[in-house]
Amino acid sequence: MLVLLVGFVACHRSMGGPTPGAENSQAAVEQFLFAAKAQDLQAMSAVWGNEESLVRDREDRQQFERRLLILTCHLRHDQSKIGPAQVGPNGRQLHRVELTQGDKTASPMFTTVRNAKNGRWFVEVFELEPLAPFCKGGMAPPVR
C-alpha cells in the first residue's frame, strides 16, 4: 500500500483529468466519502481543499501521505447518509453525516467551501473525534 501511495503522491500534480472539486456542497461530501470507502487516494485528494487550493498542492508530501492514511482508516464505513446543507460561516456549508460501520455509528459534521478560483466545492474539514471507534488505531490529530 505504501509503495502505491508514494507513487500516487509523486505523480499527482502531473496527471491530467477532470477539474478537481464537485459541482455542489453535497456532491463534494459524497465524492469524498465514496473515495474514502474505496480507498481511492487520488479521488479523495481531488475533493479535499479550501477556497484557495487543494490540500495536496500546499502540504508536505510526507504529511499529506500520513493524513490520507488516517482519513481512509477513520472513514471506513458500510453506509452513509448525508444530511441537508446548513449555512456556515463565510459561505461555507455544513452537512451532518451519519456513517455506519458494522454495529457502530457516528455523526460527524463536514464543512465544505467553494473554491475562489474554479467555483467548485471542496471538503475543507470534518469532525474526526466521532469517528475514532471506526479506526482501530485510535484517535488521530485533527484533520484540516
GROMACS .gro file of N, CA and C in nm:
model
  432
    1MET      N    1   0.083  -0.119   0.000
    1MET     CA    2   0.000   0.000   0.000
    1MET      C    3   0.086   0.125   0.000
    2LEU      N    4   0.193   0.125   0.079
    2LEU     CA    5   0.277   0.244   0.089
    2LEU      C    6   0.345   0.274  -0.044
    3VAL      N    7   0.388   0.170  -0.117
    3VAL     CA    8   0.452   0.191  -0.246
    3VAL      C    9   0.354   0.258  -0.342
    4LEU      N   10   0.231   0.211  -0.345
    4LEU     CA   11   0.130   0.272  -0.431
    4LEU      C   12   0.102   0.416  -0.389
    5LEU      N   13   0.096   0.441  -0.260
    5LEU     CA   14   0.071   0.576  -0.211
    5LEU      C   15   0.183   0.669  -0.251
    6VAL      N   16   0.308   0.627  -0.236
    6VAL     CA   17   0.421   0.710  -0.274
    6VAL      C   18   0.416   0.740  -0.422
    7GLY      N   19   0.384   0.639  -0.503
    7GLY     CA   20   0.372   0.660  -0.647
    7GLY      C   21   0.262   0.758  -0.681
    8PHE      N   22   0.151   0.747  -0.612
    8PHE     CA   23   0.039   0.840  -0.634
    8PHE      C   24   0.079   0.982  -0.601
    9VAL      N   25   0.138   1.001  -0.484
    9VAL     CA   26   0.174   1.136  -0.441
    9VAL      C   27   0.281   1.196  -0.531
   10ALA      N   28   0.374   1.115  -0.577
   10ALA     CA   29   0.481   1.166  -0.662
   10ALA      C   30   0.429   1.215  -0.796
   11CYS      N   31   0.321   1.155  -0.845
   11CYS     CA   32   0.276   1.193  -0.979
   11CYS      C   33   0.144   1.269  -0.981
   12HIS      N   34   0.084   1.300  -0.869
   12HIS     CA   35  -0.049   1.358  -0.872
   12HIS      C   36  -0.054   1.494  -0.940
   13ARG      N   37   0.050   1.573  -0.933
   13ARG     CA   38   0.047   1.706  -0.993
   13ARG      C   39   0.061   1.702  -1.144
   14SER      N   40   0.122   1.598  -1.197
   14SER     CA   41   0.146   1.592  -1.340
   14SER      C   42   0.031   1.525  -1.416
   15MET      N   43  -0.062   1.464  -1.347
   15MET     CA   44  -0.168   1.391  -1.413
   15MET      C   45  -0.278   1.486  -1.458
   16GLY      N   46  -0.328   1.462  -1.578
   16GLY     CA   47  -0.441   1.538  -1.625
   16GLY      C   48  -0.568   1.475  -1.572
   17GLY      N   49  -0.679   1.530  -1.610
   17GLY     CA   50  -0.803   1.469  -1.568
   17GLY      C   51  -0.908   1.573  -1.542
   18PRO      N   52  -1.018   1.531  -1.483
   18PRO     CA   53  -1.128   1.622  -1.459
   18PRO      C   54  -1.089   1.732  -1.360
   19THR      N   55  -1.164   1.839  -1.366
   19THR     CA   56  -1.142   1.950  -1.275
   19THR      C   57  -1.165   1.904  -1.132
   20PRO      N   58  -1.072   1.936  -1.042
   20PRO     CA   59  -1.090   1.899  -0.901
   20PRO      C   60  -1.215   1.965  -0.842
   21GLY      N   61  -1.265   1.905  -0.736
   21GLY     CA   62  -1.382   1.959  -0.668
   21GLY      C   63  -1.510   1.898  -0.720
   22ALA      N   64  -1.621   1.949  -0.670
   22ALA     CA   65  -1.753   1.899  -0.706
   22ALA      C   66  -1.843   2.016  -0.745
   23GLU      N   67  -1.952   1.984  -0.811
   23GLU     CA   68  -2.044   2.088  -0.857
   23GLU      C   69  -2.119   2.156  -0.744
   24ASN      N   70  -2.141   2.085  -0.633
   24ASN     CA   71  -2.212   2.145  -0.520
   24ASN      C   72  -2.160   2.086  -0.390
   25SER      N   73  -2.206   2.141  -0.282
   25SER     CA   74  -2.157   2.104  -0.149
   25SER      C   75  -2.183   1.956  -0.117
   26GLN      N   76  -2.304   1.912  -0.139
   26GLN     CA   77  -2.337   1.772  -0.107
   26GLN      C   78  -2.256   1.676  -0.193
   27ALA      N   79  -2.237   1.709  -0.320
   27ALA     CA   80  -2.159   1.623  -0.409
   27ALA      C   81  -2.014   1.613  -0.361
   28ALA      N   82  -1.960   1.720  -0.305
   28ALA     CA   83  -1.823   1.716  -0.252
   28ALA      C   84  -1.813   1.613  -0.140
   29VAL      N   85  -1.910   1.615  -0.049
   29VAL     CA   86  -1.910   1.518   0.062
   29VAL      C   87  -1.930   1.377   0.008
   30GLU      N   88  -2.024   1.359  -0.086
   30GLU     CA   89  -2.049   1.228  -0.144
   30GLU      C   90  -1.923   1.172  -0.210
   31GLN      N   91  -1.856   1.254  -0.290
   31GLN     CA   92  -1.736   1.209  -0.360
   31GLN      C   93  -1.624   1.174  -0.262
   32PHE      N   94  -1.608   1.256  -0.159
   32PHE     CA   95  -1.506   1.233  -0.060
   32PHE      C   96  -1.529   1.101   0.013
   33LEU      N   97  -1.653   1.077   0.056
   33LEU     CA   98  -1.686   0.954   0.127
   33LEU      C   99  -1.675   0.832   0.038
   34PHE      N  100  -1.722   0.843  -0.086
   34PHE     CA  101  -1.712   0.731  -0.180
   34PHE      C  102  -1.566   0.696  -0.203
   35ALA      N  103  -1.483   0.797  -0.223
   35ALA     CA  104  -1.340   0.774  -0.247
   35ALA      C  105  -1.274   0.711  -0.124
   36ALA      N  106  -1.309   0.759  -0.005
   36ALA     CA  107  -1.252   0.703   0.117
   36ALA      C  108  -1.292   0.557   0.134
   37LYS      N  109  -1.418   0.527   0.107
   37LYS     CA  110  -1.467   0.390   0.120
   37LYS      C  111  -1.394   0.298   0.022
   38ALA      N  112  -1.367   0.349  -0.097
   38ALA     CA  113  -1.297   0.271  -0.200
   38ALA      C  114  -1.145   0.276  -0.183
   39GLN      N  115  -1.098   0.352  -0.086
   39GLN     CA  116  -0.955   0.376  -0.063
   39GLN      C  117  -0.888   0.431  -0.191
   40ASP      N  118  -0.960   0.518  -0.259
   40ASP     CA  119  -0.911   0.583  -0.380
   40ASP      C  120  -0.849   0.716  -0.339
   41LEU      N  121  -0.719   0.712  -0.312
   41LEU     CA  122  -0.650   0.829  -0.258
   41LEU      C  123  -0.648   0.945  -0.357
   42GLN      N  124  -0.638   0.916  -0.484
   42GLN     CA  125  -0.637   1.022  -0.584
   42GLN      C  126  -0.772   1.094  -0.585
   43ALA      N  127  -0.880   1.019  -0.581
   43ALA     CA  128  -1.013   1.081  -0.581
   43ALA      C  129  -1.036   1.161  -0.453
   44MET      N  130  -0.989   1.111  -0.339
   44MET     CA  131  -1.002   1.186  -0.214
   44MET      C  132  -0.930   1.319  -0.224
   45SER      N  133  -0.808   1.315  -0.276
   45SER     CA  134  -0.728   1.437  -0.281
   45SER      C  135  -0.783   1.538  -0.380
   46ALA      N  136  -0.866   1.495  -0.475
   46ALA     CA  137  -0.923   1.585  -0.574
   46ALA      C  138  -1.043   1.663  -0.523
   47VAL      N  139  -1.092   1.629  -0.404
   47VAL     CA  140  -1.208   1.699  -0.349
   47VAL      C  141  -1.182   1.749  -0.207
   48TRP      N  142  -1.055   1.746  -0.164
   48TRP     CA  143  -1.016   1.791  -0.030
   48TRP      C  144  -0.935   1.920  -0.044
   49GLY      N  145  -0.992   2.029   0.000
   49GLY     CA  146  -0.923   2.157  -0.015
   49GLY      C  147  -0.997   2.270   0.055
   50ASN      N  148  -0.962   2.390   0.016
   50ASN     CA  149  -1.028   2.508   0.073
   50ASN      C  150  -1.057   2.608  -0.038
   51GLU      N  151  -1.089   2.730   0.000
   51GLU     CA  152  -1.125   2.830  -0.101
   51GLU      C  153  -1.007   2.870  -0.189
   52GLU      N  154  -0.887   2.834  -0.150
   52GLU     CA  155  -0.768   2.873  -0.226
   52GLU      C  156  -0.706   2.760  -0.307
   53SER      N  157  -0.699   2.638  -0.251
   53SER     CA  158  -0.628   2.531  -0.321
   53SER      C  159  -0.660   2.394  -0.263
   54LEU      N  160  -0.614   2.293  -0.332
   54LEU     CA  161  -0.622   2.156  -0.282
   54LEU      C  162  -0.519   2.136  -0.172
   55VAL      N  163  -0.549   2.051  -0.077
   55VAL     CA  164  -0.453   2.021   0.030
   55VAL      C  165  -0.325   1.962  -0.030
   56ARG      N  166  -0.338   1.876  -0.129
   56ARG     CA  167  -0.220   1.811  -0.188
   56ARG      C  168  -0.124   1.911  -0.252
   57ASP      N  169  -0.173   2.027  -0.290
   57ASP     CA  170  -0.088   2.127  -0.355
   57ASP      C  171  -0.017   2.220  -0.257
   58ARG      N  172  -0.051   2.213  -0.129
   58ARG     CA  173   0.009   2.305  -0.034
   58ARG      C  174   0.073   2.237   0.087
   59GLU      N  175   0.073   2.106   0.088
   59GLU     CA  176   0.123   2.035   0.205
   59GLU      C  177   0.244   1.951   0.169
   60ASP      N  178   0.332   1.936   0.265
   60ASP     CA  179   0.448   1.849   0.252
   60ASP      C  180   0.403   1.707   0.215
   61ARG      N  181   0.474   1.645   0.124
   61ARG     CA  182   0.433   1.514   0.072
   61ARG      C  183   0.418   1.409   0.182
   62GLN      N  184   0.514   1.401   0.273
   62GLN     CA  185   0.504   1.301   0.381
   62GLN      C  186   0.385   1.327   0.471
   63GLN      N  187   0.363   1.453   0.505
   63GLN     CA  188   0.249   1.488   0.589
   63GLN      C  189   0.118   1.454   0.517
   64PHE      N  190   0.114   1.483   0.390
   64PHE     CA  191  -0.004   1.453   0.309
   64PHE      C  192  -0.033   1.303   0.307
   65GLU      N  193   0.070   1.222   0.287
   65GLU     CA  194   0.055   1.077   0.287
   65GLU      C  195  -0.003   1.028   0.419
   66ARG      N  196   0.053   1.077   0.528
   66ARG     CA  197   0.004   1.036   0.661
   66ARG      C  198  -0.142   1.071   0.679
   67ARG      N  199  -0.177   1.192   0.641
   67ARG     CA  200  -0.315   1.237   0.659
   67ARG      C  201  -0.413   1.154   0.577
   68LEU      N  202  -0.376   1.122   0.453
   68LEU     CA  203  -0.464   1.040   0.371
   68LEU      C  204  -0.484   0.902   0.433
   69LEU      N  205  -0.378   0.844   0.486
   69LEU     CA  206  -0.390   0.713   0.550
   69LEU      C  207  -0.480   0.720   0.673
   70ILE      N  208  -0.467   0.826   0.750
   70ILE     CA  209  -0.553   0.845   0.867
   70ILE      C  210  -0.699   0.859   0.823
   71LEU      N  211  -0.721   0.936   0.719
   71LEU     CA  212  -0.857   0.956   0.670
   71LEU      C  213  -0.921   0.826   0.625
   72THR      N  214  -0.849   0.747   0.547
   72THR     CA  215  -0.908   0.623   0.498
   72THR      C  216  -0.942   0.528   0.613
   73CYS      N  217  -0.862   0.530   0.716
   73CYS     CA  218  -0.890   0.445   0.833
   73CYS      C  219  -1.017   0.491   0.904
   74HIS      N  220  -1.028   0.620   0.932
   74HIS     CA  221  -1.141   0.673   1.008
   74HIS      C  222  -1.270   0.680   0.928
   75LEU      N  223  -1.261   0.686   0.799
   75LEU     CA  224  -1.381   0.700   0.717
   75LEU      C  225  -1.431   0.568   0.658
   76ARG      N  226  -1.373   0.455   0.701
   76ARG     CA  227  -1.425   0.326   0.656
   76ARG      C  228  -1.569   0.313   0.704
   77HIS      N  229  -1.657   0.279   0.614
   77HIS     CA  230  -1.797   0.268   0.652
   77HIS      C  231  -1.870   0.173   0.557
   78ASP      N  232  -1.983   0.123   0.605
   78ASP     CA  233  -2.068   0.036   0.525
   78ASP      C  234  -2.179   0.117   0.458
   79GLN      N  235  -2.230   0.216   0.530
   79GLN     CA  236  -2.338   0.300   0.479
   79GLN      C  237  -2.315   0.444   0.522
   80SER      N  238  -2.370   0.534   0.440
   80SER     CA  239  -2.363   0.677   0.476
   80SER      C  240  -2.493   0.744   0.439
   81LYS      N  241  -2.527   0.845   0.516
   81LYS     CA  242  -2.644   0.928   0.489
   81LYS      C  243  -2.603   1.073   0.514
   82ILE      N  244  -2.610   1.154   0.410
   82ILE     CA  245  -2.567   1.293   0.420
   82ILE      C  246  -2.689   1.380   0.443
   83GLY      N  247  -2.682   1.457   0.550
   83GLY     CA  248  -2.792   1.547   0.582
   83GLY      C  249  -2.792   1.671   0.494
   84PRO      N  250  -2.902   1.746   0.496
   84PRO     CA  251  -2.911   1.866   0.414
   84PRO      C  252  -2.809   1.971   0.458
   85ALA      N  253  -2.773   2.056   0.364
   85ALA     CA  254  -2.676   2.162   0.392
   85ALA      C  255  -2.734   2.264   0.489
   86GLN      N  256  -2.649   2.308   0.580
   86GLN     CA  257  -2.680   2.418   0.670
   86GLN      C  258  -2.583   2.531   0.637
   87VAL      N  259  -2.627   2.653   0.653
   87VAL     CA  260  -2.540   2.767   0.625
   87VAL      C  261  -2.434   2.777   0.734
   88GLY      N  262  -2.310   2.787   0.691
   88GLY     CA  263  -2.198   2.803   0.783
   88GLY      C  264  -2.135   2.941   0.766
   89PRO      N  265  -2.030   2.969   0.840
   89PRO     CA  266  -1.964   3.100   0.832
   89PRO      C  267  -1.892   3.119   0.698
   90ASN      N  268  -1.889   3.242   0.653
   90ASN     CA  269  -1.812   3.281   0.533
   90ASN      C  270  -1.845   3.198   0.410
   91GLY      N  271  -1.971   3.171   0.387
   91GLY     CA  272  -2.014   3.100   0.267
   91GLY      C  273  -1.996   2.949   0.272
   92ARG      N  274  -1.950   2.897   0.382
   92ARG     CA  275  -1.933   2.753   0.395
   92ARG      C  276  -2.068   2.686   0.414
   93GLN      N  277  -2.071   2.556   0.385
   93GLN     CA  278  -2.191   2.478   0.410
   93GLN      C  279  -2.154   2.360   0.499
   94LEU      N  280  -2.245   2.326   0.588
   94LEU     CA  281  -2.223   2.220   0.686
   94LEU      C  282  -2.320   2.105   0.659
   95HIS      N  283  -2.268   1.984   0.666
   95HIS     CA  284  -2.351   1.865   0.648
   95HIS      C  285  -2.325   1.769   0.764
   96ARG      N  286  -2.431   1.731   0.833
   96ARG     CA  287  -2.420   1.624   0.932
   96ARG      C  288  -2.430   1.493   0.854
   97VAL      N  289  -2.333   1.406   0.874
   97VAL     CA  290  -2.328   1.280   0.800
   97VAL      C  291  -2.338   1.165   0.900
   98GLU      N  292  -2.428   1.073   0.872
   98GLU     CA  293  -2.440   0.953   0.955
   98GLU      C  294  -2.367   0.840   0.884
   99LEU      N  295  -2.264   0.788   0.951
   99LEU     CA  296  -2.186   0.677   0.897
   99LEU      C  297  -2.209   0.553   0.983
  100THR      N  298  -2.218   0.441   0.917
  100THR     CA  299  -2.236   0.313   0.986
  100THR      C  300  -2.125   0.219   0.943
  101GLN      N  301  -2.065   0.155   1.042
  101GLN     CA  302  -1.962   0.054   1.019
  101GLN      C  303  -1.997  -0.064   1.110
  102GLY      N  304  -2.054  -0.169   1.052
  102GLY     CA  305  -2.099  -0.281   1.134
  102GLY      C  306  -2.207  -0.233   1.230
  103ASP      N  307  -2.184  -0.252   1.361
  103ASP     CA  308  -2.282  -0.207   1.460
  103ASP      C  309  -2.247  -0.071   1.519
  104LYS      N  310  -2.145  -0.005   1.464
  104LYS     CA  311  -2.104   0.128   1.512
  104LYS      C  312  -2.163   0.236   1.422
  105THR      N  313  -2.202   0.347   1.483
  105THR     CA  314  -2.248   0.462   1.406
  105THR      C  315  -2.178   0.587   1.458
  106ALA      N  316  -2.165   0.684   1.370
  106ALA     CA  317  -2.106   0.813   1.405
  106ALA      C  318  -2.173   0.919   1.319
  107SER      N  319  -2.179   1.041   1.372
  107SER     CA  320  -2.243   1.151   1.300
  107SER      C  321  -2.154   1.274   1.299
  108PRO      N  322  -2.043   1.269   1.226
  108PRO     CA  323  -1.955   1.387   1.219
  108PRO      C  324  -2.014   1.496   1.131
  109MET      N  325  -1.972   1.619   1.158
  109MET     CA  326  -2.011   1.733   1.075
  109MET      C  327  -1.900   1.756   0.972
  110PHE      N  328  -1.940   1.770   0.846
  110PHE     CA  329  -1.848   1.802   0.737
  110PHE      C  330  -1.871   1.947   0.696
  111THR      N  331  -1.762   2.019   0.675
  111THR     CA  332  -1.769   2.157   0.628
  111THR      C  333  -1.715   2.162   0.486
  112THR      N  334  -1.792   2.222   0.398
  112THR     CA  335  -1.749   2.238   0.259
  112THR      C  336  -1.735   2.386   0.228
  113VAL      N  337  -1.655   2.414   0.126
  113VAL     CA  338  -1.630   2.552   0.087
  113VAL      C  339  -1.615   2.559  -0.064
  114ARG      N  340  -1.655   2.671  -0.121
  114ARG     CA  341  -1.642   2.692  -0.266
  114ARG      C  342  -1.506   2.752  -0.295
  115ASN      N  343  -1.436   2.693  -0.389
  115ASN     CA  344  -1.304   2.740  -0.430
  115ASN      C  345  -1.318   2.869  -0.510
  116ALA      N  346  -1.241   2.969  -0.473
  116ALA     CA  347  -1.248   3.100  -0.538
  116ALA      C  348  -1.200   3.096  -0.683
  117LYS      N  349  -1.109   3.007  -0.714
  117LYS     CA  350  -1.051   3.002  -0.849
  117LYS      C  351  -1.140   2.934  -0.952
  118ASN      N  352  -1.201   2.821  -0.913
  118ASN     CA  353  -1.278   2.746  -1.013
  118ASN      C  354  -1.426   2.733  -0.978
  119GLY      N  355  -1.469   2.787  -0.863
  119GLY     CA  356  -1.610   2.784  -0.825
  119GLY      C  357  -1.662   2.649  -0.783
  120ARG      N  358  -1.573   2.551  -0.770
  120ARG     CA  359  -1.616   2.417  -0.732
  120ARG      C  360  -1.607   2.400  -0.581
  121TRP      N  361  -1.675   2.298  -0.530
  121TRP     CA  362  -1.685   2.275  -0.387
  121TRP      C  363  -1.586   2.169  -0.341
  122PHE      N  364  -1.532   2.192  -0.219
  122PHE     CA  365  -1.434   2.102  -0.158
  122PHE      C  366  -1.472   2.073  -0.014
  123VAL      N  367  -1.438   1.953   0.032
  123VAL     CA  368  -1.447   1.923   0.175
  123VAL      C  369  -1.328   1.993   0.237
  124GLU      N  370  -1.356   2.084   0.330
  124GLU     CA  371  -1.249   2.158   0.394
  124GLU      C  372  -1.206   2.091   0.524
  125VAL      N  373  -1.303   2.049   0.603
  125VAL     CA  374  -1.274   1.991   0.734
  125VAL      C  375  -1.392   1.906   0.777
  126PHE      N  376  -1.366   1.810   0.865
  126PHE     CA  377  -1.475   1.734   0.925
  126PHE      C  378  -1.434   1.693   1.065
  127GLU      N  379  -1.534   1.663   1.147
  127GLU     CA  380  -1.508   1.620   1.284
  127GLU      C  381  -1.452   1.479   1.284
  128LEU      N  382  -1.336   1.464   1.340
  128LEU     CA  383  -1.270   1.334   1.342
  128LEU      C  384  -1.302   1.255   1.470
  129GLU      N  385  -1.321   1.326   1.578
  129GLU     CA  386  -1.341   1.259   1.708
  129GLU      C  387  -1.455   1.157   1.707
  130PRO      N  388  -1.572   1.187   1.649
  130PRO     CA  389  -1.678   1.086   1.650
  130PRO      C  390  -1.642   0.959   1.572
  131LEU      N  391  -1.541   0.967   1.486
  131LEU     CA  392  -1.502   0.854   1.402
  131LEU      C  393  -1.393   0.767   1.464
  132ALA      N  394  -1.345   0.802   1.581
  132ALA     CA  395  -1.236   0.728   1.644
  132ALA      C  396  -1.266   0.578   1.656
  133PRO      N  397  -1.388   0.537   1.691
  133PRO     CA  398  -1.415   0.393   1.701
  133PRO      C  399  -1.407   0.319   1.567
  134PHE      N  400  -1.413   0.392   1.455
  134PHE     CA  401  -1.408   0.329   1.324
  134PHE      C  402  -1.267   0.284   1.288
  135CYS      N  403  -1.167   0.342   1.352
  135CYS     CA  404  -1.028   0.312   1.320
  135CYS      C  405  -0.964   0.248   1.442
  136LYS      N  406  -0.920   0.127   1.429
  136LYS     CA  407  -0.865   0.053   1.543
  136LYS      C  408  -0.742   0.118   1.603
  137GLY      N  409  -0.675   0.206   1.528
  137GLY     CA  410  -0.556   0.274   1.578
  137GLY      C  411  -0.585   0.381   1.680
  138GLY      N  412  -0.713   0.414   1.699
  138GLY     CA  413  -0.749   0.515   1.797
  138GLY      C  414  -0.757   0.654   1.738
  139MET      N  415  -0.745   0.753   1.824
  139MET     CA  416  -0.764   0.893   1.785
  139MET      C  417  -0.644   0.946   1.711
  140ALA      N  418  -0.669   1.027   1.612
  140ALA     CA  419  -0.564   1.089   1.531
  140ALA      C  420  -0.570   1.240   1.547
  141PRO      N  421  -0.468   1.311   1.501
  141PRO     CA  422  -0.471   1.455   1.509
  141PRO      C  423  -0.585   1.513   1.425
  142PRO      N  424  -0.630   1.636   1.454
  142PRO     CA  425  -0.738   1.697   1.377
  142PRO      C  426  -0.702   1.702   1.229
  143VAL      N  427  -0.802   1.687   1.146
  143VAL     CA  428  -0.784   1.687   1.002
  143VAL      C  429  -0.839   1.816   0.945
  144ARG      N  430  -0.755   1.892   0.880
  144ARG     CA  431  -0.794   2.017   0.813
  144ARG      C  432  -0.741   2.018   0.674
   0.00000   0.00000   0.00000
